[in-house]
Amino acid sequence: LIKGLSEKLFSQEIRFKEFTDKWELKKLGDISTITTGSSNREDSMLNGEYTFFDRSQDIRTSSRFLFDKEAVIVPGEGQEFIPKYFIGKFDLHQRTYAIFDFRGIYGKYLYYHLLNDDKYLQSQAVGSTVKSLRLPMFQSMPIKSPCLDEQTTIANFLSVIETKIQTEKNILDKYHSQKQYLLQNLFI
């Protein structure tokens, strides 16, 4: 659902009726700061105070933070380059990118833009065994940019949909757990 809506919104196939201005095409490096961290996986732990981002999907922590800001985090290595949106203090692996200090772009909009434009990231990855992304690729990445009000509206809309989907998944998980419990206890 969210993928289909994102595609239609970012292709401008559907738009919110109050917005009619043309979108601009900007380079990611012109509208944000992009850098990697300096930490290694060994610097992470299971019970640290700060979120630690690397290429894995599991959530790790760290006893230190390198950044304290709103950022879009993208793994620099792996098979998938799924972005994450984060606000706060975090530690960052040396092969993971943080995109921050947004200029003329709403951070949550950029997150959804990158989530929607995963084909670009895959097409730019280099390497045969482990695919990796490079800083110049991020800096030159084209970003479709409507006015800030439209960016905010798009991001808020997709955020509401994403929250609703997560709520429904949580309810489904609880029903599944109840079913398992009942099946185990009905036939004792």
Short mmCIF file of C-alpha atoms in Angstrom, two decimals, residues 36-179:
data_model
loop_
_atom_site.label_atom_id
_atom_site.label_comp_id
_atom_site.label_asym_id
_atom_site.label_seq_id
_atom_site.Cartn_x
_atom_site.Cartn_y
_atom_site.Cartn_z
CA THR A 36 29.89 8.28 7.17
CA GLY A 37 30.55 7.39 10.78
CA SER A 38 33.84 6.31 12.31
CA SER A 39 32.73 3.37 14.46
CA ASN A 40 33.16 -0.36 13.91
CA ARG A 41 30.68 -3.14 14.62
CA GLU A 42 32.83 -4.06 17.65
CA ASP A 43 31.97 -0.64 19.12
CA SER A 44 28.31 -1.66 19.34
CA MET A 45 26.66 -3.56 22.18
CA LEU A 46 23.26 -4.85 23.20
CA ASN A 47 22.64 -2.50 26.12
CA GLY A 48 24.23 0.85 25.29
CA GLU A 49 22.59 4.22 25.73
CA TYR A 50 22.58 5.33 22.07
CA THR A 51 21.29 3.78 18.86
CA PHE A 52 24.05 2.33 16.66
CA PHE A 53 23.44 2.18 12.91
CA ASP A 54 25.27 -0.16 10.57
CA ARG A 55 24.21 -2.22 7.54
CA SER A 56 22.30 -4.83 9.54
CA GLN A 57 18.58 -4.74 10.22
CA ASP A 58 18.98 -5.64 13.90
CA ILE A 59 19.02 -2.73 16.31
CA ARG A 60 22.27 -2.33 18.22
CA THR A 61 23.41 0.29 20.68
CA SER A 62 26.58 2.09 21.67
CA SER A 63 27.97 3.78 24.76
CA ARG A 64 28.83 6.89 22.73
CA PHE A 65 27.21 9.08 20.10
CA LEU A 66 28.75 10.75 17.08
CA PHE A 67 25.68 12.77 16.05
CA ASP A 68 22.79 14.51 17.76
CA LYS A 69 20.42 15.53 14.98
CA GLU A 70 17.68 14.63 12.53
CA ALA A 71 19.11 12.31 9.89
CA VAL A 72 18.33 9.81 7.20
CA ILE A 73 20.60 6.80 7.63
CA VAL A 74 21.55 4.58 4.66
CA PRO A 75 23.78 1.49 4.87
CA GLY A 76 26.79 1.80 2.59
CA GLU A 77 27.20 -1.94 2.06
CA GLY A 78 24.95 -4.94 1.62
CA GLN A 79 22.27 -6.33 -0.63
CA GLU A 80 19.62 -3.78 0.30
CA PHE A 81 20.04 -0.08 1.00
CA ILE A 82 16.94 0.59 3.07
CA PRO A 83 16.98 4.07 4.64
CA LYS A 84 15.98 4.79 8.23
CA TYR A 85 14.75 8.05 9.68
CA PHE A 86 16.07 9.11 13.08
CA ILE A 87 16.06 12.13 15.38
CA GLY A 88 18.39 12.21 18.37
CA LYS A 89 21.81 10.99 19.47
CA PHE A 90 23.30 8.07 17.56
CA ASP A 91 26.51 6.27 16.69
CA LEU A 92 27.32 5.39 13.09
CA HIS A 93 29.39 2.65 11.47
CA GLN A 94 32.21 3.74 9.18
CA ARG A 95 30.42 2.28 6.11
CA THR A 96 27.01 3.74 6.89
CA TYR A 97 25.90 7.15 5.64
CA ALA A 98 24.10 9.87 7.56
CA ILE A 99 22.30 12.55 5.56
CA PHE A 100 21.48 15.64 7.64
CA ASP A 101 21.53 19.45 7.86
CA PHE A 102 18.74 19.65 5.32
CA ARG A 103 18.53 22.82 3.22
CA GLY A 104 15.22 23.44 1.50
CA ILE A 105 14.18 19.83 2.01
CA TYR A 106 12.04 18.35 4.77
CA GLY A 107 13.90 15.44 6.42
CA LYS A 108 10.96 13.06 6.60
CA TYR A 109 10.11 13.81 2.94
CA LEU A 110 13.69 12.93 1.97
CA TYR A 111 13.40 9.66 3.91
CA TYR A 112 10.28 8.67 1.96
CA HIS A 113 11.88 9.83 -1.30
CA LEU A 114 14.89 7.54 -0.71
CA LEU A 115 12.64 4.69 0.40
CA ASN A 116 10.68 5.07 -2.83
CA ASP A 117 13.73 5.47 -5.09
CA ASP A 118 15.48 2.23 -4.11
CA LYS A 119 16.19 1.35 -7.75
CA TYR A 120 18.58 4.30 -7.97
CA LEU A 121 20.59 3.12 -4.98
CA GLN A 122 20.75 -0.43 -6.34
CA SER A 123 21.81 0.78 -9.79
CA GLN A 124 24.67 2.85 -8.36
CA ALA A 125 26.08 0.15 -6.08
CA VAL A 126 29.49 -1.22 -7.04
CA GLY A 127 31.20 -4.52 -6.29
CA SER A 128 30.54 -8.13 -7.16
CA THR A 129 30.49 -9.91 -3.78
CA VAL A 130 29.29 -7.19 -1.42
CA LYS A 131 27.58 -4.23 -3.08
CA SER A 132 28.61 -0.82 -1.77
CA LEU A 133 27.66 2.81 -2.25
CA ARG A 134 30.11 5.70 -2.52
CA LEU A 135 29.84 9.31 -1.36
CA PRO A 136 29.87 10.85 -4.90
CA MET A 137 26.86 8.69 -5.78
CA PHE A 138 24.91 10.19 -2.88
CA GLN A 139 26.08 13.72 -3.65
CA SER A 140 24.87 13.54 -7.25
CA MET A 141 21.62 11.68 -6.52
CA PRO A 142 18.68 13.53 -8.12
CA ILE A 143 15.92 14.50 -5.68
CA LYS A 144 12.48 15.61 -6.87
CA SER A 145 11.69 18.63 -4.74
CA PRO A 146 8.31 20.35 -4.48
CA CYS A 147 7.82 23.37 -2.20
CA LEU A 148 8.38 22.77 1.53
CA ASP A 149 4.64 22.84 2.31
CA GLU A 150 3.98 20.09 -0.23
CA GLN A 151 6.96 18.08 1.05
CA THR A 152 5.55 18.32 4.58
CA THR A 153 2.07 17.30 3.42
CA ILE A 154 3.44 14.28 1.52
CA ALA A 155 5.64 13.19 4.43
CA ASN A 156 2.84 13.58 6.98
CA PHE A 157 0.42 11.66 4.78
CA LEU A 158 2.84 8.76 4.26
CA SER A 159 3.74 8.79 7.95
CA VAL A 160 0.07 8.40 8.94
CA ILE A 161 -0.30 5.49 6.49
CA GLU A 162 2.91 3.87 7.77
CA THR A 163 1.74 4.22 11.40
CA LYS A 164 -1.65 2.70 10.55
CA ILE A 165 0.00 -0.24 8.78
CA GLN A 166 2.29 -0.83 11.78
CA THR A 167 -0.68 -0.66 14.17
CA GLU A 168 -2.56 -3.26 12.11
CA LYS A 169 0.53 -5.50 12.00
CA ASN A 170 0.83 -5.29 15.79
CA ILE A 171 -2.84 -6.23 16.20
CA LEU A 172 -2.37 -9.14 13.80
CA ASP A 173 0.67 -10.33 15.79
CA LYS A 174 -1.38 -10.23 19.01
CA TYR A 175 -4.16 -12.26 17.37
CA HIS A 176 -1.59 -14.77 16.19
CA SER A 177 -0.18 -15.06 19.73
CA GLN A 178 -3.69 -15.51 21.14
CA LYS A 179 -4.41 -18.21 18.58
#
